PDB file of C-alpha atoms in Angstrom:
ATOM      1  CA  MET A 129       0.163   4.387  61.316  1.00  0.00           C
ATOM      2  CA  ILE A 130       2.324   4.077  64.454  1.00  0.00           C
ATOM      3  CA  SER A 131       1.803   6.743  67.041  1.00  0.00           C
ATOM      4  CA  GLN A 132       4.505   9.143  68.235  1.00  0.00           C
ATOM      5  CA  PRO A 133       5.128   7.544  71.699  1.00  0.00           C
ATOM      6  CA  LYS A 134       5.564   4.132  70.167  1.00  0.00           C
ATOM      7  CA  ARG A 135       8.224   5.459  67.764  1.00  0.00           C
ATOM      8  CA  ALA A 136      10.266   6.941  70.545  1.00  0.00           C
ATOM      9  CA  LEU A 137      10.134   3.715  72.498  1.00  0.00           C
ATOM     10  CA  LEU A 138      11.212   1.717  69.451  1.00  0.00           C
ATOM     11  CA  SER A 139      14.184   4.039  68.797  1.00  0.00           C
ATOM     12  CA  ALA A 140      15.356   3.793  72.398  1.00  0.00           C
ATOM     13  CA  SER A 141      15.187   0.017  72.343  1.00  0.00           C
ATOM     14  CA  VAL A 142      17.212  -0.110  69.069  1.00  0.00           C
ATOM     15  CA  ALA A 143      19.920   2.195  70.475  1.00  0.00           C
ATOM     16  CA  GLY A 144      20.132   0.153  73.671  1.00  0.00           C
ATOM     17  CA  THR A 145      20.501  -3.062  71.699  1.00  0.00           C
ATOM     18  CA  ALA A 146      23.343  -1.503  69.607  1.00  0.00           C
ATOM     19  CA  VAL A 147      25.211  -0.291  72.702  1.00  0.00           C
ATOM     20  CA  GLY A 148      24.859  -3.670  74.306  1.00  0.00           C
ATOM     21  CA  LEU A 149      26.280  -5.388  71.249  1.00  0.00           C
ATOM     22  CA  HIS A 150      29.226  -2.935  71.134  1.00  0.00           C
ATOM     23  CA  HIS A 151      30.176  -3.453  74.802  1.00  0.00           C
ATOM     24  CA  SER A 152      29.931  -7.195  74.433  1.00  0.00           C
ATOM     25  CA  THR A 153      32.632  -7.227  71.696  1.00  0.00           C
ATOM     26  CA  GLU A 154      35.353  -5.486  73.970  1.00  0.00           C
ATOM     27  CA  LYS A 155      37.202  -7.663  76.521  1.00  0.00           C
ATOM     28  CA  LEU A 156      37.978  -6.105  79.878  1.00  0.00           C
ATOM     29  CA  SER A 157      41.540  -6.499  81.332  1.00  0.00           C
ATOM     30  CA  ILE A 158      41.986  -8.331  84.598  1.00  0.00           C
ATOM     31  CA  TYR A 159      44.919  -5.959  85.608  1.00  0.00           C
ATOM     32  CA  PRO A 160      44.469  -2.393  86.753  1.00  0.00           C
ATOM     33  CA  SER A 161      45.161   0.216  84.109  1.00  0.00           C
ATOM     34  CA  PRO A 162      48.585   2.019  84.550  1.00  0.00           C
ATOM     35  CA  THR A 163      48.711   5.607  85.725  1.00  0.00           C
ATOM     36  CA  PRO A 164      49.605   7.882  82.820  1.00  0.00           C
ATOM     37  CA  ASP A 165      52.954   9.824  83.056  1.00  0.00           C
ATOM     38  CA  ILE A 166      52.673  13.509  83.669  1.00  0.00           C
ATOM     39  CA  LEU A 167      55.297  15.628  81.722  1.00  0.00           C
ATOM     40  CA  LEU A 168      56.025  19.029  83.210  1.00  0.00           C
ATOM     41  CA  VAL A 169      57.383  21.682  80.784  1.00  0.00           C
ATOM     42  CA  GLU A 170      59.443  24.425  82.463  1.00  0.00           C
ATOM     43  CA  SER A 171      58.351  27.797  81.277  1.00  0.00           C
ATOM     44  CA  PRO A 172      60.352  30.713  82.820  1.00  0.00           C
ATOM     45  CA  SER A 173      58.554  33.794  83.776  1.00  0.00           C
ATOM     46  CA  GLU A 174      59.168  37.227  82.271  1.00  0.00           C
ATOM     47  CA  LEU A 175      61.078  38.355  85.384  1.00  0.00           C
ATOM     48  CA  GLU A 176      63.442  35.394  85.127  1.00  0.00           C
ATOM     49  CA  LYS A 177      64.087  36.210  81.457  1.00  0.00           C
ATOM     50  CA  GLN A 178      64.949  39.829  82.314  1.00  0.00           C
ATOM     51  CA  ILE A 179      67.267  38.768  85.152  1.00  0.00           C
ATOM     52  CA  GLY A 180      69.035  36.224  82.896  1.00  0.00           C
ATOM     53  CA  GLY A 181      69.599  38.795  80.123  1.00  0.00           C
ATOM     54  CA  ALA A 182      70.994  41.329  82.598  1.00  0.00           C
ATOM     55  CA  ARG A 183      73.314  38.697  84.106  1.00  0.00           C
ATOM     56  CA  ARG A 184      74.661  37.711  80.669  1.00  0.00           C
ATOM     57  CA  LYS A 185      75.304  41.376  79.811  1.00  0.00           C
ATOM     58  CA  VAL A 186      77.205  41.876  83.083  1.00  0.00           C
ATOM     59  CA  LEU A 187      79.313  38.774  82.458  1.00  0.00           C
ATOM     60  CA  ASN A 188      80.149  39.864  78.888  1.00  0.00           C
ATOM     61  CA  THR A 189      81.089  43.364  80.084  1.00  0.00           C
ATOM     62  CA  TYR A 190      83.311  41.878  82.805  1.00  0.00           C
ATOM     63  CA  ALA A 191      85.009  39.558  80.307  1.00  0.00           C
ATOM     64  CA  GLU A 192      85.678  42.431  77.896  1.00  0.00           C
ATOM     65  CA  GLY A 193      87.034  44.644  80.691  1.00  0.00           C
ATOM     66  CA  HIS A 194      89.248  41.840  81.980  1.00  0.00           C
ATOM     67  CA  ALA A 195      90.641  41.206  78.487  1.00  0.00           C
ATOM     68  CA  TYR A 196      91.294  44.936  78.000  1.00  0.00           C
ATOM     69  CA  VAL A 197      93.124  45.261  81.318  1.00  0.00           C
ATOM     70  CA  GLN A 198      95.055  42.061  80.645  1.00  0.00           C
ATOM     71  CA  GLY A 199      96.168  43.454  77.277  1.00  0.00           C
ATOM     72  CA  TRP A 200      97.523  46.615  78.921  1.00  0.00           C
ATOM     73  CA  VAL A 201      99.259  44.524  81.590  1.00  0.00           C
ATOM     74  CA  SER A 202     100.922  42.429  78.869  1.00  0.00           C
ATOM     75  CA  LYS A 203     102.047  45.594  77.063  1.00  0.00           C
ATOM     76  CA  TRP A 204     103.480  47.008  80.276  1.00  0.00           C
ATOM     77  CA  ILE A 205     105.336  43.752  80.970  1.00  0.00           C
ATOM     78  CA  GLY A 206     106.752  43.923  77.435  1.00  0.00           C
ATOM     79  CA  VAL A 207     107.896  47.500  78.067  1.00  0.00           C
ATOM     80  CA  GLU A 208     109.543  46.426  81.326  1.00  0.00           C
ATOM     81  CA  HIS A 209     111.402  43.613  79.555  1.00  0.00           C
ATOM     82  CA  ALA A 210     112.491  45.967  76.766  1.00  0.00           C
ATOM     83  CA  VAL A 211     113.773  48.541  79.279  1.00  0.00           C
ATOM     84  CA  GLU A 212     115.541  45.839  81.276  1.00  0.00           C
ATOM     85  CA  ASN A 213     117.268  44.457  78.179  1.00  0.00           C
ATOM     86  CA  ARG A 214     118.236  47.958  77.050  1.00  0.00           C
ATOM     87  CA  VAL A 215     119.704  48.826  80.470  1.00  0.00           C
ATOM     88  CA  LYS A 216     121.651  45.552  80.515  1.00  0.00           C
ATOM     89  CA  SER A 217     123.049  46.295  77.045  1.00  0.00           C
ATOM     90  CA  ILE A 218     124.116  49.812  78.115  1.00  0.00           C
ATOM     91  CA  ILE A 219     125.720  48.932  81.465  1.00  0.00           C
ATOM     92  CA  SER A 220     129.119  47.333  80.993  1.00  0.00           C
ATOM     93  CA  PRO A 221     129.640  44.123  83.015  1.00  0.00           C
ATOM     94  CA  ASN A 222     133.309  45.052  83.498  1.00  0.00           C
ATOM     95  CA  GLU A 223     132.473  48.261  85.388  1.00  0.00           C
ATOM     96  CA  SER A 224     131.047  48.584  88.898  1.00  0.00           C
ATOM     97  CA  LEU A 225     128.256  51.125  89.149  1.00  0.00           C
ATOM     98  CA  THR A 226     128.255  51.508  92.936  1.00  0.00           C
ATOM     99  CA  PRO A 227     131.467  53.541  93.344  1.00  0.00           C
ATOM    100  CA  GLY A 228     131.441  54.851  89.775  1.00  0.00           C
ATOM    101  CA  LEU A 229     128.082  56.615  90.030  1.00  0.00           C
ATOM    102  CA  LEU A 230     129.076  57.927  93.471  1.00  0.00           C
ATOM    103  CA  TYR A 231     132.259  59.445  92.055  1.00  0.00           C
ATOM    104  CA  VAL A 232     130.365  60.954  89.120  1.00  0.00           C
ATOM    105  CA  GLY A 233     127.808  62.514  91.472  1.00  0.00           C
ATOM    106  CA  ILE A 234     130.537  63.937  93.711  1.00  0.00           C
ATOM    107  CA  ALA A 235     132.371  65.392  90.710  1.00  0.00           C
ATOM    108  CA  THR A 236     129.170  66.992  89.378  1.00  0.00           C
ATOM    109  CA  LEU A 237     128.375  68.430  92.802  1.00  0.00           C
ATOM    110  CA  SER A 238     131.927  69.779  93.032  1.00  0.00           C
ATOM    111  CA  GLY A 239     131.428  71.527  89.697  1.00  0.00           C
ATOM    112  CA  SER A 240     128.239  73.128  91.019  1.00  0.00           C
ATOM    113  CA  ILE A 241     130.053  74.292  94.164  1.00  0.00           C
ATOM    114  CA  LEU A 242     132.959  75.736  92.199  1.00  0.00           C
ATOM    115  CA  ALA A 243     130.626  77.593  89.831  1.00  0.00           C
ATOM    116  CA  ARG A 244     128.367  78.933  92.572  1.00  0.00           C
ATOM    117  CA  ASN A 245     129.874  82.439  92.713  1.00  0.00           C
ATOM    118  CA  ARG A 246     130.898  82.619  89.064  1.00  0.00           C
ATOM    119  CA  ILE A 247     129.200  84.253  86.107  1.00  0.00           C
ATOM    120  CA  LEU A 248     126.062  82.750  84.603  1.00  0.00           C
ATOM    121  CA  PRO A 249     127.708  80.914  81.631  1.00  0.00           C
ATOM    122  CA  THR A 250     130.210  79.302  84.002  1.00  0.00           C
ATOM    123  CA  ARG A 251     127.430  78.218  86.360  1.00  0.00           C
ATOM    124  CA  LEU A 252     125.553  76.677  83.444  1.00  0.00           C
ATOM    125  CA  LEU A 253     128.475  74.953  81.718  1.00  0.00           C
ATOM    126  CA  LEU A 254     130.758  73.810  84.542  1.00  0.00           C
ATOM    127  CA  PRO A 255     128.487  71.120  86.153  1.00  0.00           C
ATOM    128  CA  PRO A 256     127.732  69.350  82.807  1.00  0.00           C
ATOM    129  CA  ILE A 257     131.418  69.478  81.886  1.00  0.00           C
ATOM    130  CA  PHE A 258     132.345  67.892  85.212  1.00  0.00           C
ATOM    131  CA  LEU A 259     129.571  65.311  84.716  1.00  0.00           C
ATOM    132  CA  LEU A 260     130.754  64.266  81.248  1.00  0.00           C
ATOM    133  CA  ALA A 261     134.432  64.280  82.211  1.00  0.00           C
ATOM    134  CA  SER A 262     133.889  62.197  85.364  1.00  0.00           C
ATOM    135  CA  ALA A 263     131.577  59.751  83.545  1.00  0.00           C
ATOM    136  CA  ASN A 264     134.160  59.230  80.794  1.00  0.00           C
ATOM    137  CA  HIS A 265     136.853  58.709  83.438  1.00  0.00           C
ATOM    138  CA  PHE A 266     135.096  56.438  85.954  1.00  0.00           C
ATOM    139  CA  LEU A 267     132.596  54.651  83.630  1.00  0.00           C
ATOM    140  CA  PRO A 268     134.099  54.855  80.135  1.00  0.00           C
ATOM    141  CA  GLN A 269     132.446  51.806  78.538  1.00  0.00           C
ATOM    142  CA  THR A 270     129.004  52.510  80.018  1.00  0.00           C
ATOM    143  CA  THR A 271     129.240  56.145  78.937  1.00  0.00           C
ATOM    144  CA  LYS A 272     130.229  55.051  75.441  1.00  0.00           C
ATOM    145  CA  ASN A 273     127.283  52.625  75.215  1.00  0.00           C
ATOM    146  CA  LEU A 274     124.859  55.291  76.442  1.00  0.00           C
ATOM    147  CA  SER A 275     126.224  57.830  73.968  1.00  0.00           C
ATOM    148  CA  SER A 276     125.887  55.309  71.126  1.00  0.00           C
ATOM    149  CA  TYR A 277     122.272  54.526  72.105  1.00  0.00           C
ATOM    150  CA  LEU A 278     121.333  58.217  72.276  1.00  0.00           C
ATOM    151  CA  SER A 279     123.054  58.774  68.933  1.00  0.00           C
ATOM    152  CA  ASN A 280     121.014  55.955  67.362  1.00  0.00           C
ATOM    153  CA  LEU A 281     117.796  57.454  68.733  1.00  0.00           C
ATOM    154  CA  GLU A 282     118.775  60.830  67.356  1.00  0.00           C
ATOM    155  CA  ASP A 283     119.558  59.364  63.927  1.00  0.00           C
ATOM    156  CA  THR A 284     116.209  57.573  63.884  1.00  0.00           C
ATOM    157  CA  TYR A 285     113.871  60.320  65.109  1.00  0.00           C
ATOM    158  CA  LEU A 286     115.837  63.564  64.575  1.00  0.00           C
ATOM    159  CA  PRO A 287     118.085  63.111  61.523  1.00  0.00           C
ATOM    160  CA  THR A 288     118.497  66.869  60.938  1.00  0.00           C
ATOM    161  CA  LEU A 289     119.653  67.457  64.500  1.00  0.00           C
ATOM    162  CA  ALA A 290     121.945  64.435  64.266  1.00  0.00           C
ATOM    163  CA  GLN A 291     123.589  65.904  61.161  1.00  0.00           C
ATOM    164  CA  LYS A 292     124.148  69.216  62.966  1.00  0.00           C
ATOM    165  CA  HIS A 293     125.666  67.362  65.898  1.00  0.00           C
ATOM    166  CA  GLU A 294     128.054  65.523  63.591  1.00  0.00           C
ATOM    167  CA  VAL A 295     129.159  68.846  62.090  1.00  0.00           C
ATOM    168  CA  ALA A 296     129.654  70.280  65.585  1.00  0.00           C
ATOM    169  CA  LYS A 297     131.663  67.210  66.614  1.00  0.00           C
ATOM    170  CA  ALA A 298     133.880  67.560  63.541  1.00  0.00           C
ATOM    171  CA  HIS A 299     134.529  71.246  64.302  1.00  0.00           C
ATOM    172  CA  THR A 300     135.232  70.452  67.956  1.00  0.00           C
ATOM    173  CA  GLN A 301     137.640  67.675  67.006  1.00  0.00           C
ATOM    174  CA  MET A 302     139.426  69.963  64.568  1.00  0.00           C
ATOM    175  CA  SER A 303     139.708  72.716  67.202  1.00  0.00           C
ATOM    176  CA  TRP A 304     141.038  70.208  69.714  1.00  0.00           C
ATOM    177  CA  GLU A 305     143.679  68.978  67.289  1.00  0.00           C
ATOM    178  CA  MET A 306     144.722  72.554  66.523  1.00  0.00           C
ATOM    179  CA  MET A 307     144.973  73.312  70.236  1.00  0.00           C
ATOM    180  CA  LYS A 308     147.042  70.152  70.764  1.00  0.00           C
ATOM    181  CA  GLU A 309     149.401  71.189  67.984  1.00  0.00           C
ATOM    182  CA  ALA A 310     149.731  74.670  69.467  1.00  0.00           C
ATOM    183  CA  THR A 311     150.398  73.340  72.972  1.00  0.00           C
ATOM    184  CA  LYS A 312     152.812  70.782  71.527  1.00  0.00           C
ATOM    185  CA  GLY A 313     154.879  73.594  69.987  1.00  0.00           C
ATOM    186  CA  GLY A 314     154.856  75.455  73.293  1.00  0.00           C
ATOM    187  CA  ARG A 315     155.879  72.313  75.191  1.00  0.00           C
ATOM    188  CA  ASP A 316     158.729  71.716  72.746  1.00  0.00           C
ATOM    189  CA  GLN A 317     159.976  75.269  73.238  1.00  0.00           C
ATOM    190  CA  VAL A 318     159.764  74.941  77.038  1.00  0.00           C
ATOM    191  CA  ASN A 319     161.576  71.593  76.908  1.00  0.00           C
ATOM    192  CA  ARG A 320     164.326  73.010  74.713  1.00  0.00           C
ATOM    193  CA  GLY A 321     164.708  75.980  77.055  1.00  0.00           C
ATOM    194  CA  ALA A 322     164.908  73.661  80.067  1.00  0.00           C
ATOM    195  CA  VAL A 323     167.519  71.508  78.317  1.00  0.00           C
ATOM    196  CA  VAL A 324     169.630  74.584  77.537  1.00  0.00           C
ATOM    197  CA  VAL A 325     169.381  75.766  81.165  1.00  0.00           C
ATOM    198  CA  VAL A 326     170.294  72.337  82.526  1.00  0.00           C
ATOM    199  CA  GLU A 327     173.252  72.033  80.142  1.00  0.00           C
ATOM    200  CA  LYS A 328     174.574  75.450  81.202  1.00  0.00           C
ATOM    201  CA  VAL A 329     174.160  74.583  84.879  1.00  0.00           C
ATOM    202  CA  GLN A 330     175.884  71.258  84.231  1.00  0.00           C
ATOM    203  CA  GLU A 331     178.783  72.984  82.495  1.00  0.00           C
ATOM    204  CA  VAL A 332     179.187  75.524  85.311  1.00  0.00           C
ATOM    205  CA  THR A 333     178.777  73.180  88.269  1.00  0.00           C
ATOM    206  CA  GLY A 334     179.940  69.884  86.762  1.00  0.00           C
ATOM    207  CA  LEU A 335     176.882  68.078  88.137  1.00  0.00           C
ATOM    208  CA  LYS A 336     175.332  65.348  86.003  1.00  0.00           C
ATOM    209  CA  LEU A 337     171.852  66.794  86.034  1.00  0.00           C
ATOM    210  CA  ARG A 338     170.804  65.207  82.739  1.00  0.00           C
ATOM    211  CA  GLU A 339     171.526  61.703  84.001  1.00  0.00           C
ATOM    212  CA  THR A 340     169.889  62.498  87.332  1.00  0.00           C
ATOM    213  CA  LEU A 341     166.718  63.741  85.656  1.00  0.00           C
ATOM    214  CA  GLY A 342     166.701  60.802  83.228  1.00  0.00           C
ATOM    215  CA  TRP A 343     166.887  63.018  80.150  1.00  0.00           C
ATOM    216  CA  ALA A 344     169.676  60.996  78.589  1.00  0.00           C
ATOM    217  CA  GLU A 345     167.525  57.844  78.525  1.00  0.00           C
ATOM    218  CA  ALA A 346     164.595  59.841  77.243  1.00  0.00           C
ATOM    219  CA  LYS A 347     166.734  61.241  74.443  1.00  0.00           C
ATOM    220  CA  VAL A 348     167.920  57.739  73.544  1.00  0.00           C
ATOM    221  CA  GLU A 349     164.322  56.542  73.431  1.00  0.00           C
ATOM    222  CA  GLU A 350     163.384  59.497  71.245  1.00  0.00           C
ATOM    223  CA  LYS A 351     166.203  58.654  68.861  1.00  0.00           C
ATOM    224  CA  VAL A 352     165.102  55.022  68.771  1.00  0.00           C
ATOM    225  CA  VAL A 353     161.555  56.116  67.990  1.00  0.00           C
ATOM    226  CA  GLU A 354     162.807  58.493  65.303  1.00  0.00           C
ATOM    227  CA  ALA A 355     164.929  55.720  63.810  1.00  0.00           C
ATOM    228  CA  LYS A 356     161.932  53.383  63.752  1.00  0.00           C
ATOM    229  CA  LYS A 357     159.755  55.858  61.876  1.00  0.00           C
ATOM    230  CA  PRO A 358     161.617  55.573  58.506  1.00  0.00           C
ATOM    231  CA  VAL A 359     161.677  51.794  58.871  1.00  0.00           C
ATOM    232  CA  GLU A 360     157.928  51.682  59.486  1.00  0.00           C
ATOM    233  CA  ALA A 361     157.333  54.067  56.584  1.00  0.00           C
ATOM    234  CA  ALA A 362     159.476  51.903  54.288  1.00  0.00           C
ATOM    235  CA  LYS A 363     157.657  48.792  55.473  1.00  0.00           C
ATOM    236  CA  ALA A 364     154.298  50.411  54.791  1.00  0.00           C
ATOM    237  CA  ALA A 365     155.485  51.447  51.304  1.00  0.00           C
ATOM    238  CA  VAL A 366     156.690  47.901  50.586  1.00  0.00           C
ATOM    239  CA  ASP A 367     153.374  46.467  51.784  1.00  0.00           C
ATOM    240  CA  GLN A 368     151.535  48.910  49.567  1.00  0.00           C
ATOM    241  CA  LYS A 369     153.669  47.951  46.550  1.00  0.00           C
ATOM    242  CA  VAL A 370     153.162  44.249  47.237  1.00  0.00           C
ATOM    243  CA  GLU A 371     149.423  44.831  47.456  1.00  0.00           C
ATOM    244  CA  ASN A 372     149.460  46.764  44.156  1.00  0.00           C
ATOM    245  CA  VAL A 373     151.449  43.984  42.466  1.00  0.00           C
ATOM    246  CA  ALA A 374     149.036  41.363  43.785  1.00  0.00           C
ATOM    247  CA  GLN A 375     146.141  43.430  42.487  1.00  0.00           C
ATOM    248  CA  LYS A 376     147.749  43.702  39.084  1.00  0.00           C
ATOM    249  CA  VAL A 377     148.465  39.952  38.976  1.00  0.00           C
ATOM    250  CA  GLU A 378     144.855  39.264  39.891  1.00  0.00           C
ATOM    251  CA  ASN A 379     143.644  41.559  37.119  1.00  0.00           C
ATOM    252  CA  VAL A 380     145.950  39.837  34.600  1.00  0.00           C
ATOM    253  CA  GLU A 381     144.654  36.429  35.693  1.00  0.00           C
ATOM    254  CA  LYS A 382     141.080  37.581  35.260  1.00  0.00           C
ATOM    255  CA  LYS A 383     141.847  38.905  31.758  1.00  0.00           C
ATOM    256  CA  ALA A 384     143.564  35.630  30.847  1.00  0.00           C
ATOM    257  CA  GLU A 385     140.596  33.619  32.103  1.00  0.00           C
ATOM    258  CA  ARG A 386     138.249  35.759  30.043  1.00  0.00           C
ATOM    259  CA  LYS A 387     140.392  35.239  26.930  1.00  0.00           C
ATOM    260  CA  VAL A 388     140.497  31.481  27.493  1.00  0.00           C
ATOM    261  CA  GLU A 389     136.715  31.425  27.888  1.00  0.00           C
ATOM    262  CA  ASN A 390     136.299  33.387  24.639  1.00  0.00           C
ATOM    263  CA  VAL A 391     138.636  31.016  22.797  1.00  0.00           C
ATOM    264  CA  GLU A 392     136.780  27.985  24.137  1.00  0.00           C
ATOM    265  CA  LYS A 393     133.464  29.466  23.041  1.00  0.00           C
ATOM    266  CA  LYS A 394     134.847  30.125  19.539  1.00  0.00           C
ATOM    267  CA  VAL A 395     136.222  26.545  19.302  1.00  0.00           C
ATOM    268  CA  GLU A 396     132.870  25.144  20.412  1.00  0.00           C
ATOM    269  CA  LYS A 397     131.056  27.234  17.789  1.00  0.00           C
ATOM    270  CA  LYS A 398     133.423  26.031  15.047  1.00  0.00           C
ATOM    271  CA  THR A 399     133.036  22.434  16.165  1.00  0.00           C
ATOM    272  CA  GLU A 400     129.256  22.718  16.063  1.00  0.00           C
ATOM    273  CA  GLU A 401     129.393  24.316  12.579  1.00  0.00           C
ATOM    274  CA  GLY A 402     131.649  21.439  11.388  1.00  0.00           C
ATOM    275  CA  LYS A 403     129.220  18.851  12.753  1.00  0.00           C
ATOM    276  CA  ARG A 404     126.340  20.558  11.013  1.00  0.00           C
ATOM    277  CA  LEU A 405     128.205  20.546   7.699  1.00  0.00           C
ATOM    278  CA  VAL A 406     128.973  16.835   8.065  1.00  0.00           C
TER     279      VAL A 406
END
């Protein structure tokens, strides 16, 4: 048997022989081996992550706030354009506002001064009356446009109040017409009395007061106007009759066309029945 030290020596010699054989099979390079590339991976710290998240939140909040403010600015610009267009549509280009508004303000102030020492209803009603009267006189088209716009707003948002206003306007118009008729009768009586007085003075003195005052020409014009009234009435009646006749002729033509269409339909039906029989 081989002893223990000899076995160890034999094993070491076998291992050395195997390593020597293995190294002898690999060929060494004559060039130096290249330096391997070092790849650095960026890894942010926790503080950097927190700062980045806070910065993104601030930027998003700023963007939302800017968009919100920009939306309100756009709405306000739209309102400004709408108001500008509305004001341009109300103000008449044929009327000058500079003296007109000045005259309206002076008239309204004059109404306030006149009603200063009057009773309470007069102090309340006289300045608005002067305002409306002066506006209708100095700025008639602008006042009409403004009244129409306010009336449209009232019809849209307050229809009940608009209906009451229309009723009040109708009553006011009727009262005004009645007052005009009453004053017209009074004026006619005064004019007739003046004519009688002037004729008597003319007979007594021999002066031609009627010709001097121009009443003769006025009377001639009145007679001409009175003579034209029957002619205009007759013309209107003739126009009405002509229109009625034209309407009747049109109705007769329509009836005739309907009858012709019915006859044509009947002929077509009979023709089709004859073809079917053949």
